[in-house]
Amino acid sequence: MKRVLYITILIIVLGCSGDDDTNVIIPLTGVDGVWNLINVTGGFVGTDHDFESGLITWDFEESSQTVTITNNNTDNTLEDSFPSGTYTYTIITAQGGNQEMLVDGRNIGNFELTSNQFTLDETFRDGFRFIFRR
């Protein structure tokens, strides 16, 4: 029932917006819970690295819009996003309809979610593509 309410509010907010340049914050995404960073690709040099499940986890708490990152990677030569810590996060719908995730105020790319996987993709600006699984 809560999901229907959030979707209805989202439709109203999107439908009433007269300014196409305004980002809309998405209140409920289904990202709640623990996710494992399993792969990083991209970057200027063409990184492609798989991480063992559980080595780097992101634990999302939608009600407080925080993510607790546990990063146990000890290889400093590998791109692994953020160090361990608790950060705020926001998912916005940007101009053109793409959803993007901001962590600690930093836009870390396009956000795409399925039932057991999500990706953060900033390869359009020579960044990285991060793949997470439950």
mmCIF file of N, CA and C in Angstrom:
data_model
loop_
_atom_site.group_PDB
_atom_site.id
_atom_site.type_symbol
_atom_site.label_atom_id
_atom_site.label_comp_id
_atom_site.label_asym_id
_atom_site.label_seq_id
_atom_site.Cartn_x
_atom_site.Cartn_y
_atom_site.Cartn_z
ATOM 1 N N MET A 1 0.813 -1.190 0.000
ATOM 2 C CA MET A 1 0.000 0.000 0.000
ATOM 3 C C MET A 1 0.861 1.260 0.000
ATOM 4 N N LYS A 2 1.971 1.221 0.790
ATOM 5 C CA LYS A 2 2.859 2.379 0.824
ATOM 6 C C LYS A 2 3.460 2.634 -0.546
ATOM 7 N N ARG A 3 3.782 1.559 -1.259
ATOM 8 C CA ARG A 3 4.386 1.695 -2.583
ATOM 9 C C ARG A 3 3.418 2.414 -3.523
ATOM 10 N N VAL A 4 2.135 2.095 -3.453
ATOM 11 C CA VAL A 4 1.136 2.741 -4.299
ATOM 12 C C VAL A 4 1.069 4.230 -3.968
ATOM 13 N N LEU A 5 1.119 4.557 -2.681
ATOM 14 C CA LEU A 5 1.096 5.954 -2.256
ATOM 15 C C LEU A 5 2.319 6.702 -2.801
ATOM 16 N N TYR A 6 3.506 6.103 -2.675
ATOM 17 C CA TYR A 6 4.725 6.748 -3.178
ATOM 18 C C TYR A 6 4.670 6.930 -4.697
ATOM 19 N N ILE A 7 4.183 5.936 -5.387
ATOM 20 C CA ILE A 7 4.089 6.035 -6.846
ATOM 21 C C ILE A 7 3.105 7.129 -7.235
ATOM 22 N N THR A 8 1.981 7.206 -6.539
ATOM 23 C CA THR A 8 0.986 8.243 -6.821
ATOM 24 C C THR A 8 1.588 9.634 -6.585
ATOM 25 N N ILE A 9 2.295 9.794 -5.477
ATOM 26 C CA ILE A 9 2.932 11.082 -5.194
ATOM 27 C C ILE A 9 3.961 11.407 -6.269
ATOM 28 N N LEU A 10 4.733 10.419 -6.679
ATOM 29 C CA LEU A 10 5.737 10.633 -7.715
ATOM 30 C C LEU A 10 5.094 11.063 -9.026
ATOM 31 N N ILE A 11 3.993 10.438 -9.405
ATOM 32 C CA ILE A 11 3.290 10.800 -10.643
ATOM 33 C C ILE A 11 2.775 12.230 -10.566
ATOM 34 N N ILE A 12 2.235 12.591 -9.417
ATOM 35 C CA ILE A 12 1.722 13.956 -9.243
ATOM 36 C C ILE A 12 2.863 14.961 -9.348
ATOM 37 N N VAL A 13 3.978 14.672 -8.688
ATOM 38 C CA VAL A 13 5.120 15.595 -8.722
ATOM 39 C C VAL A 13 5.655 15.722 -10.138
ATOM 40 N N LEU A 14 5.813 14.616 -10.824
ATOM 41 C CA LEU A 14 6.329 14.657 -12.192
ATOM 42 C C LEU A 14 5.338 15.323 -13.141
ATOM 43 N N GLY A 15 4.059 15.053 -12.968
ATOM 44 C CA GLY A 15 3.043 15.608 -13.850
ATOM 45 C C GLY A 15 2.835 17.099 -13.663
ATOM 46 N N CYS A 16 3.107 17.608 -12.472
ATOM 47 C CA CYS A 16 2.881 19.021 -12.197
ATOM 48 C C CYS A 16 4.102 19.885 -12.465
ATOM 49 N N SER A 17 5.204 19.273 -12.754
ATOM 50 C CA SER A 17 6.424 20.044 -12.958
ATOM 51 C C SER A 17 6.391 20.752 -14.296
ATOM 52 N N GLY A 18 6.567 22.064 -14.281
ATOM 53 C CA GLY A 18 6.595 22.833 -15.514
ATOM 54 C C GLY A 18 8.012 23.170 -15.951
ATOM 55 N N ASP A 19 9.004 22.796 -15.147
ATOM 56 C CA ASP A 19 10.394 23.117 -15.445
ATOM 57 C C ASP A 19 11.141 21.833 -15.762
ATOM 58 N N ASP A 20 11.508 21.635 -17.036
ATOM 59 C CA ASP A 20 12.182 20.411 -17.458
ATOM 60 C C ASP A 20 13.604 20.309 -16.935
ATOM 61 N N ASP A 21 14.189 21.382 -16.423
ATOM 62 C CA ASP A 21 15.556 21.349 -15.929
ATOM 63 C C ASP A 21 15.639 20.940 -14.459
ATOM 64 N N THR A 22 14.526 20.752 -13.791
ATOM 65 C CA THR A 22 14.508 20.433 -12.386
ATOM 66 C C THR A 22 14.695 18.942 -12.178
ATOM 67 N N ASN A 23 15.595 18.556 -11.271
ATOM 68 C CA ASN A 23 15.759 17.161 -10.894
ATOM 69 C C ASN A 23 14.694 16.801 -9.874
ATOM 70 N N VAL A 24 14.147 15.602 -9.987
ATOM 71 C CA VAL A 24 13.120 15.131 -9.076
ATOM 72 C C VAL A 24 13.722 14.033 -8.213
ATOM 73 N N ILE A 25 13.594 14.161 -6.899
ATOM 74 C CA ILE A 25 14.105 13.147 -5.988
ATOM 75 C C ILE A 25 13.112 11.994 -5.940
ATOM 76 N N ILE A 26 13.626 10.778 -6.094
ATOM 77 C CA ILE A 26 12.797 9.568 -6.057
ATOM 78 C C ILE A 26 12.745 9.076 -4.613
ATOM 79 N N PRO A 27 11.544 9.056 -3.980
ATOM 80 C CA PRO A 27 11.481 8.724 -2.562
ATOM 81 C C PRO A 27 11.642 7.241 -2.240
ATOM 82 N N LEU A 28 11.278 6.339 -3.140
ATOM 83 C CA LEU A 28 11.326 4.908 -2.845
ATOM 84 C C LEU A 28 11.836 4.196 -4.080
ATOM 85 N N THR A 29 12.894 3.416 -3.935
ATOM 86 C CA THR A 29 13.516 2.819 -5.108
ATOM 87 C C THR A 29 13.578 1.306 -5.072
ATOM 88 N N GLY A 30 13.449 0.684 -3.916
ATOM 89 C CA GLY A 30 13.617 -0.758 -3.819
ATOM 90 C C GLY A 30 15.060 -1.162 -3.620
ATOM 91 N N VAL A 31 15.930 -0.217 -3.334
ATOM 92 C CA VAL A 31 17.349 -0.498 -3.156
ATOM 93 C C VAL A 31 17.680 -0.866 -1.710
ATOM 94 N N ASP A 32 16.705 -0.772 -0.816
ATOM 95 C CA ASP A 32 16.898 -1.037 0.609
ATOM 96 C C ASP A 32 17.560 -2.398 0.834
ATOM 97 N N GLY A 33 18.560 -2.441 1.709
ATOM 98 C CA GLY A 33 19.233 -3.694 2.051
ATOM 99 C C GLY A 33 20.685 -3.725 1.620
ATOM 100 N N VAL A 34 21.282 -4.919 1.728
ATOM 101 C CA VAL A 34 22.714 -5.100 1.472
ATOM 102 C C VAL A 34 22.951 -5.549 0.038
ATOM 103 N N TRP A 35 23.919 -4.891 -0.611
ATOM 104 C CA TRP A 35 24.328 -5.197 -1.975
ATOM 105 C C TRP A 35 25.834 -5.405 -2.012
ATOM 106 N N ASN A 36 26.273 -6.341 -2.856
ATOM 107 C CA ASN A 36 27.686 -6.645 -3.022
ATOM 108 C C ASN A 36 28.204 -6.048 -4.323
ATOM 109 N N LEU A 37 29.303 -5.303 -4.252
ATOM 110 C CA LEU A 37 29.959 -4.832 -5.468
ATOM 111 C C LEU A 37 30.673 -6.033 -6.071
ATOM 112 N N ILE A 38 30.273 -6.415 -7.299
ATOM 113 C CA ILE A 38 30.857 -7.612 -7.904
ATOM 114 C C ILE A 38 31.731 -7.328 -9.116
ATOM 115 N N ASN A 39 31.557 -6.151 -9.763
ATOM 116 C CA ASN A 39 32.342 -5.872 -10.953
ATOM 117 C C ASN A 39 32.478 -4.375 -11.165
ATOM 118 N N VAL A 40 33.662 -3.971 -11.632
ATOM 119 C CA VAL A 40 33.920 -2.588 -12.031
ATOM 120 C C VAL A 40 34.556 -2.629 -13.410
ATOM 121 N N THR A 41 33.978 -1.872 -14.349
ATOM 122 C CA THR A 41 34.540 -1.764 -15.690
ATOM 123 C C THR A 41 34.622 -0.297 -16.073
ATOM 124 N N GLY A 42 35.410 -0.020 -17.119
ATOM 125 C CA GLY A 42 35.465 1.329 -17.677
ATOM 126 C C GLY A 42 36.703 2.084 -17.293
ATOM 127 N N GLY A 43 36.541 3.396 -17.272
ATOM 128 C CA GLY A 43 37.661 4.267 -17.006
ATOM 129 C C GLY A 43 38.508 4.467 -18.246
ATOM 130 N N PHE A 44 39.431 5.356 -18.140
ATOM 131 C CA PHE A 44 40.280 5.708 -19.285
ATOM 132 C C PHE A 44 41.132 4.535 -19.762
ATOM 133 N N VAL A 45 41.595 3.689 -18.834
ATOM 134 C CA VAL A 45 42.479 2.576 -19.199
ATOM 135 C C VAL A 45 41.740 1.269 -19.441
ATOM 136 N N GLY A 46 40.421 1.262 -19.317
ATOM 137 C CA GLY A 46 39.648 0.052 -19.600
ATOM 138 C C GLY A 46 39.675 -0.987 -18.499
ATOM 139 N N THR A 47 39.446 -0.571 -17.284
ATOM 140 C CA THR A 47 39.403 -1.479 -16.138
ATOM 141 C C THR A 47 38.297 -2.515 -16.310
ATOM 142 N N ASP A 48 38.554 -3.728 -15.888
ATOM 143 C CA ASP A 48 37.539 -4.784 -15.814
ATOM 144 C C ASP A 48 37.961 -5.720 -14.694
ATOM 145 N N HIS A 49 37.345 -5.548 -13.516
ATOM 146 C CA HIS A 49 37.733 -6.346 -12.362
ATOM 147 C C HIS A 49 36.502 -6.881 -11.634
ATOM 148 N N ASP A 50 36.546 -8.172 -11.304
ATOM 149 C CA ASP A 50 35.510 -8.810 -10.498
ATOM 150 C C ASP A 50 35.951 -8.831 -9.044
ATOM 151 N N PHE A 51 35.008 -8.548 -8.137
ATOM 152 C CA PHE A 51 35.261 -8.629 -6.711
ATOM 153 C C PHE A 51 34.489 -9.810 -6.135
ATOM 154 N N GLU A 52 35.075 -10.466 -5.164
ATOM 155 C CA GLU A 52 34.421 -11.566 -4.465
ATOM 156 C C GLU A 52 33.227 -11.010 -3.683
ATOM 157 N N SER A 53 32.103 -11.709 -3.754
ATOM 158 C CA SER A 53 30.908 -11.283 -3.030
ATOM 159 C C SER A 53 31.225 -11.174 -1.541
ATOM 160 N N GLY A 54 30.840 -10.057 -0.936
ATOM 161 C CA GLY A 54 31.073 -9.816 0.484
ATOM 162 C C GLY A 54 32.304 -8.969 0.771
ATOM 163 N N LEU A 55 33.196 -8.814 -0.208
ATOM 164 C CA LEU A 55 34.398 -8.012 0.003
ATOM 165 C C LEU A 55 34.054 -6.529 0.153
ATOM 166 N N ILE A 56 33.142 -6.057 -0.702
ATOM 167 C CA ILE A 56 32.695 -4.665 -0.647
ATOM 168 C C ILE A 56 31.170 -4.682 -0.644
ATOM 169 N N THR A 57 30.560 -4.190 0.428
ATOM 170 C CA THR A 57 29.105 -4.185 0.518
ATOM 171 C C THR A 57 28.602 -2.766 0.739
ATOM 172 N N TRP A 58 27.432 -2.520 0.177
ATOM 173 C CA TRP A 58 26.713 -1.266 0.389
ATOM 174 C C TRP A 58 25.379 -1.637 1.028
ATOM 175 N N ASP A 59 25.096 -1.118 2.207
ATOM 176 C CA ASP A 59 23.865 -1.399 2.941
ATOM 177 C C ASP A 59 23.010 -0.134 2.957
ATOM 178 N N PHE A 60 21.947 -0.144 2.137
ATOM 179 C CA PHE A 60 21.076 1.020 1.983
ATOM 180 C C PHE A 60 19.961 0.999 3.012
ATOM 181 N N GLU A 61 19.696 2.153 3.601
ATOM 182 C CA GLU A 61 18.569 2.361 4.508
ATOM 183 C C GLU A 61 17.721 3.470 3.895
ATOM 184 N N GLU A 62 16.650 3.055 3.187
ATOM 185 C CA GLU A 62 15.836 4.034 2.456
ATOM 186 C C GLU A 62 15.172 5.060 3.363
ATOM 187 N N SER A 63 14.750 4.644 4.564
ATOM 188 C CA SER A 63 14.018 5.581 5.424
ATOM 189 C C SER A 63 14.891 6.766 5.851
ATOM 190 N N SER A 64 16.180 6.545 6.028
ATOM 191 C CA SER A 64 17.071 7.645 6.415
ATOM 192 C C SER A 64 17.920 8.144 5.245
ATOM 193 N N GLN A 65 17.770 7.508 4.097
ATOM 194 C CA GLN A 65 18.552 7.814 2.892
ATOM 195 C C GLN A 65 20.047 7.827 3.198
ATOM 196 N N THR A 66 20.486 6.749 3.860
ATOM 197 C CA THR A 66 21.911 6.557 4.123
ATOM 198 C C THR A 66 22.346 5.217 3.555
ATOM 199 N N VAL A 67 23.629 5.147 3.233
ATOM 200 C CA VAL A 67 24.234 3.902 2.782
ATOM 201 C C VAL A 67 25.500 3.699 3.619
ATOM 202 N N THR A 68 25.612 2.505 4.197
ATOM 203 C CA THR A 68 26.808 2.153 4.956
ATOM 204 C C THR A 68 27.657 1.255 4.076
ATOM 205 N N ILE A 69 28.832 1.744 3.744
ATOM 206 C CA ILE A 69 29.734 1.015 2.855
ATOM 207 C C ILE A 69 30.803 0.334 3.699
ATOM 208 N N THR A 70 30.959 -0.968 3.467
ATOM 209 C CA THR A 70 32.029 -1.732 4.090
ATOM 210 C C THR A 70 32.960 -2.165 2.972
ATOM 211 N N ASN A 71 34.144 -1.569 2.943
ATOM 212 C CA ASN A 71 35.095 -1.807 1.863
ATOM 213 C C ASN A 71 36.333 -2.483 2.446
ATOM 214 N N ASN A 72 36.438 -3.799 2.207
ATOM 215 C CA ASN A 72 37.566 -4.572 2.712
ATOM 216 C C ASN A 72 38.620 -4.848 1.652
ATOM 217 N N ASN A 73 38.550 -4.137 0.534
ATOM 218 C CA ASN A 73 39.549 -4.299 -0.516
ATOM 219 C C ASN A 73 40.865 -3.670 -0.049
ATOM 220 N N THR A 74 41.950 -4.435 -0.123
ATOM 221 C CA THR A 74 43.262 -3.923 0.304
ATOM 222 C C THR A 74 44.172 -3.606 -0.878
ATOM 223 N N ASP A 75 43.699 -3.854 -2.100
ATOM 224 C CA ASP A 75 44.497 -3.585 -3.299
ATOM 225 C C ASP A 75 44.200 -2.169 -3.782
ATOM 226 N N ASN A 76 45.091 -1.242 -3.493
ATOM 227 C CA ASN A 76 44.889 0.170 -3.839
ATOM 228 C C ASN A 76 44.940 0.445 -5.329
ATOM 229 N N THR A 77 45.343 -0.528 -6.134
ATOM 230 C CA THR A 77 45.403 -0.318 -7.584
ATOM 231 C C THR A 77 44.051 -0.548 -8.249
ATOM 232 N N LEU A 78 43.077 -1.094 -7.500
ATOM 233 C CA LEU A 78 41.758 -1.396 -8.062
ATOM 234 C C LEU A 78 40.748 -0.310 -7.706
ATOM 235 N N GLU A 79 39.974 0.123 -8.689
ATOM 236 C CA GLU A 79 38.886 1.076 -8.443
ATOM 237 C C GLU A 79 37.788 0.347 -7.679
ATOM 238 N N ASP A 80 37.411 0.887 -6.517
ATOM 239 C CA ASP A 80 36.381 0.238 -5.704
ATOM 240 C C ASP A 80 35.402 1.234 -5.100
ATOM 241 N N SER A 81 35.342 2.421 -5.638
ATOM 242 C CA SER A 81 34.421 3.490 -5.249
ATOM 243 C C SER A 81 34.811 4.126 -3.921
ATOM 244 N N PHE A 82 33.974 4.028 -2.916
ATOM 245 C CA PHE A 82 34.141 4.754 -1.663
ATOM 246 C C PHE A 82 34.835 3.907 -0.592
ATOM 247 N N PRO A 83 35.547 4.562 0.329
ATOM 248 C CA PRO A 83 36.064 3.835 1.495
ATOM 249 C C PRO A 83 34.923 3.522 2.460
ATOM 250 N N SER A 84 35.195 2.659 3.428
ATOM 251 C CA SER A 84 34.192 2.308 4.432
ATOM 252 C C SER A 84 33.690 3.564 5.134
ATOM 253 N N GLY A 85 32.389 3.589 5.402
ATOM 254 C CA GLY A 85 31.785 4.721 6.091
ATOM 255 C C GLY A 85 30.295 4.771 5.818
ATOM 256 N N THR A 86 29.621 5.698 6.451
ATOM 257 C CA THR A 86 28.194 5.906 6.244
ATOM 258 C C THR A 86 28.011 7.236 5.536
ATOM 259 N N TYR A 87 27.248 7.202 4.451
ATOM 260 C CA TYR A 87 27.065 8.360 3.584
ATOM 261 C C TYR A 87 25.574 8.579 3.334
ATOM 262 N N THR A 88 25.221 9.806 3.005
ATOM 263 C CA THR A 88 23.865 10.067 2.533
ATOM 264 C C THR A 88 23.809 9.741 1.048
ATOM 265 N N TYR A 89 22.627 9.372 0.590
ATOM 266 C CA TYR A 89 22.452 9.137 -0.840
ATOM 267 C C TYR A 89 21.094 9.652 -1.281
ATOM 268 N N THR A 90 21.014 9.964 -2.544
ATOM 269 C CA THR A 90 19.779 10.418 -3.165
ATOM 270 C C THR A 90 19.731 9.843 -4.566
ATOM 271 N N ILE A 91 18.546 9.474 -5.009
ATOM 272 C CA ILE A 91 18.349 9.070 -6.393
ATOM 273 C C ILE A 91 17.436 10.107 -7.019
ATOM 274 N N ILE A 92 17.882 10.673 -8.130
ATOM 275 C CA ILE A 92 17.123 11.721 -8.799
ATOM 276 C C ILE A 92 16.767 11.277 -10.207
ATOM 277 N N THR A 93 15.728 11.884 -10.747
ATOM 278 C CA THR A 93 15.430 11.734 -12.159
ATOM 279 C C THR A 93 15.908 13.012 -12.821
ATOM 280 N N ALA A 94 16.901 12.873 -13.667
ATOM 281 C CA ALA A 94 17.510 14.026 -14.328
ATOM 282 C C ALA A 94 16.779 14.330 -15.626
ATOM 283 N N GLN A 95 17.155 15.441 -16.228
ATOM 284 C CA GLN A 95 16.585 15.815 -17.513
ATOM 285 C C GLN A 95 16.789 14.660 -18.492
ATOM 286 N N GLY A 96 15.779 14.319 -19.228
ATOM 287 C CA GLY A 96 15.839 13.190 -20.145
ATOM 288 C C GLY A 96 15.297 11.909 -19.540
ATOM 289 N N GLY A 97 14.971 11.913 -18.246
ATOM 290 C CA GLY A 97 14.348 10.764 -17.613
ATOM 291 C C GLY A 97 15.301 9.768 -16.989
ATOM 292 N N ASN A 98 16.609 9.954 -17.119
ATOM 293 C CA ASN A 98 17.559 9.023 -16.502
ATOM 294 C C ASN A 98 17.556 9.182 -14.998
ATOM 295 N N GLN A 99 17.610 8.057 -14.290
ATOM 296 C CA GLN A 99 17.788 8.101 -12.847
ATOM 297 C C GLN A 99 19.280 8.112 -12.562
ATOM 298 N N GLU A 100 19.683 8.942 -11.610
ATOM 299 C CA GLU A 100 21.082 9.061 -11.227
ATOM 300 C C GLU A 100 21.186 8.993 -9.715
ATOM 301 N N MET A 101 22.305 8.448 -9.228
ATOM 302 C CA MET A 101 22.523 8.353 -7.787
ATOM 303 C C MET A 101 23.598 9.341 -7.364
ATOM 304 N N LEU A 102 23.311 10.039 -6.273
ATOM 305 C CA LEU A 102 24.278 10.911 -5.640
ATOM 306 C C LEU A 102 24.632 10.301 -4.291
ATOM 307 N N VAL A 103 25.920 10.119 -4.027
ATOM 308 C CA VAL A 103 26.393 9.625 -2.737
ATOM 309 C C VAL A 103 27.282 10.698 -2.147
ATOM 310 N N ASP A 104 26.921 11.137 -0.956
ATOM 311 C CA ASP A 104 27.651 12.202 -0.267
ATOM 312 C C ASP A 104 27.744 13.451 -1.145
ATOM 313 N N GLY A 105 26.668 13.699 -1.914
ATOM 314 C CA GLY A 105 26.598 14.869 -2.779
ATOM 315 C C GLY A 105 27.293 14.727 -4.117
ATOM 316 N N ARG A 106 27.964 13.606 -4.351
ATOM 317 C CA ARG A 106 28.701 13.378 -5.605
ATOM 318 C C ARG A 106 27.880 12.498 -6.552
ATOM 319 N N ASN A 107 27.633 13.003 -7.751
ATOM 320 C CA ASN A 107 26.887 12.234 -8.749
ATOM 321 C C ASN A 107 27.778 11.106 -9.243
ATOM 322 N N ILE A 108 27.355 9.867 -8.991
ATOM 323 C CA ILE A 108 28.184 8.729 -9.382
ATOM 324 C C ILE A 108 27.603 7.974 -10.570
ATOM 325 N N GLY A 109 26.652 8.581 -11.262
ATOM 326 C CA GLY A 109 26.227 8.024 -12.535
ATOM 327 C C GLY A 109 24.789 7.569 -12.606
ATOM 328 N N ASN A 110 24.450 7.062 -13.796
ATOM 329 C CA ASN A 110 23.109 6.547 -14.059
ATOM 330 C C ASN A 110 22.843 5.332 -13.183
ATOM 331 N N PHE A 111 21.631 5.255 -12.665
ATOM 332 C CA PHE A 111 21.217 4.201 -11.750
ATOM 333 C C PHE A 111 20.165 3.351 -12.438
ATOM 334 N N GLU A 112 20.415 2.040 -12.527
ATOM 335 C CA GLU A 112 19.443 1.102 -13.084
ATOM 336 C C GLU A 112 19.295 -0.063 -12.123
ATOM 337 N N LEU A 113 18.046 -0.391 -11.771
ATOM 338 C CA LEU A 113 17.759 -1.408 -10.763
ATOM 339 C C LEU A 113 16.876 -2.506 -11.335
ATOM 340 N N THR A 114 17.254 -3.769 -11.080
ATOM 341 C CA THR A 114 16.371 -4.917 -11.307
ATOM 342 C C THR A 114 16.155 -5.559 -9.945
ATOM 343 N N SER A 115 15.482 -6.689 -9.900
ATOM 344 C CA SER A 115 15.154 -7.282 -8.608
ATOM 345 C C SER A 115 16.377 -7.736 -7.817
ATOM 346 N N ASN A 116 17.452 -8.170 -8.494
ATOM 347 C CA ASN A 116 18.610 -8.660 -7.749
ATOM 348 C C ASN A 116 19.928 -8.006 -8.167
ATOM 349 N N GLN A 117 19.863 -6.946 -8.964
ATOM 350 C CA GLN A 117 21.087 -6.285 -9.424
ATOM 351 C C GLN A 117 20.820 -4.810 -9.676
ATOM 352 N N PHE A 118 21.829 -3.984 -9.417
ATOM 353 C CA PHE A 118 21.758 -2.604 -9.881
ATOM 354 C C PHE A 118 23.118 -2.174 -10.399
ATOM 355 N N THR A 119 23.083 -1.204 -11.307
ATOM 356 C CA THR A 119 24.321 -0.674 -11.872
ATOM 357 C C THR A 119 24.360 0.827 -11.659
ATOM 358 N N LEU A 120 25.573 1.312 -11.493
ATOM 359 C CA LEU A 120 25.866 2.740 -11.475
ATOM 360 C C LEU A 120 26.832 2.954 -12.624
ATOM 361 N N ASP A 121 26.430 3.753 -13.590
ATOM 362 C CA ASP A 121 27.196 3.865 -14.832
ATOM 363 C C ASP A 121 27.537 5.317 -15.129
ATOM 364 N N GLU A 122 28.824 5.612 -15.088
ATOM 365 C CA GLU A 122 29.295 6.944 -15.456
ATOM 366 C C GLU A 122 30.281 6.854 -16.622
ATOM 367 N N THR A 123 30.160 5.780 -17.430
ATOM 368 C CA THR A 123 31.081 5.595 -18.553
ATOM 369 C C THR A 123 30.883 6.653 -19.632
ATOM 370 N N PHE A 124 29.733 7.301 -19.653
ATOM 371 C CA PHE A 124 29.486 8.355 -20.635
ATOM 372 C C PHE A 124 30.427 9.544 -20.449
ATOM 373 N N ARG A 125 31.072 9.619 -19.287
ATOM 374 C CA ARG A 125 32.065 10.677 -19.048
ATOM 375 C C ARG A 125 33.424 10.066 -18.676
ATOM 376 N N ASP A 126 33.735 8.947 -19.340
ATOM 377 C CA ASP A 126 34.990 8.209 -19.121
ATOM 378 C C ASP A 126 35.151 7.748 -17.679
ATOM 379 N N GLY A 127 34.033 7.492 -17.031
ATOM 380 C CA GLY A 127 34.062 6.989 -15.662
ATOM 381 C C GLY A 127 33.946 5.480 -15.636
ATOM 382 N N PHE A 128 33.401 4.971 -14.563
ATOM 383 C CA PHE A 128 33.312 3.536 -14.343
ATOM 384 C C PHE A 128 31.870 3.063 -14.327
ATOM 385 N N ARG A 129 31.711 1.769 -14.520
ATOM 386 C CA ARG A 129 30.418 1.106 -14.378
ATOM 387 C C ARG A 129 30.559 0.115 -13.239
ATOM 388 N N PHE A 130 29.748 0.299 -12.200
ATOM 389 C CA PHE A 130 29.761 -0.552 -11.009
ATOM 390 C C PHE A 130 28.533 -1.459 -11.044
ATOM 391 N N ILE A 131 28.732 -2.750 -10.838
ATOM 392 C CA ILE A 131 27.614 -3.699 -10.816
ATOM 393 C C ILE A 131 27.523 -4.287 -9.401
ATOM 394 N N PHE A 132 26.316 -4.222 -8.844
ATOM 395 C CA PHE A 132 26.031 -4.732 -7.510
ATOM 396 C C PHE A 132 24.980 -5.835 -7.582
ATOM 397 N N ARG A 133 25.096 -6.838 -6.714
ATOM 398 C CA ARG A 133 24.083 -7.898 -6.605
ATOM 399 C C ARG A 133 23.763 -8.141 -5.141
ATOM 400 N N ARG A 134 22.539 -8.606 -4.913
ATOM 401 C CA ARG A 134 22.110 -8.957 -3.541
ATOM 402 C C ARG A 134 22.822 -10.194 -3.077
#
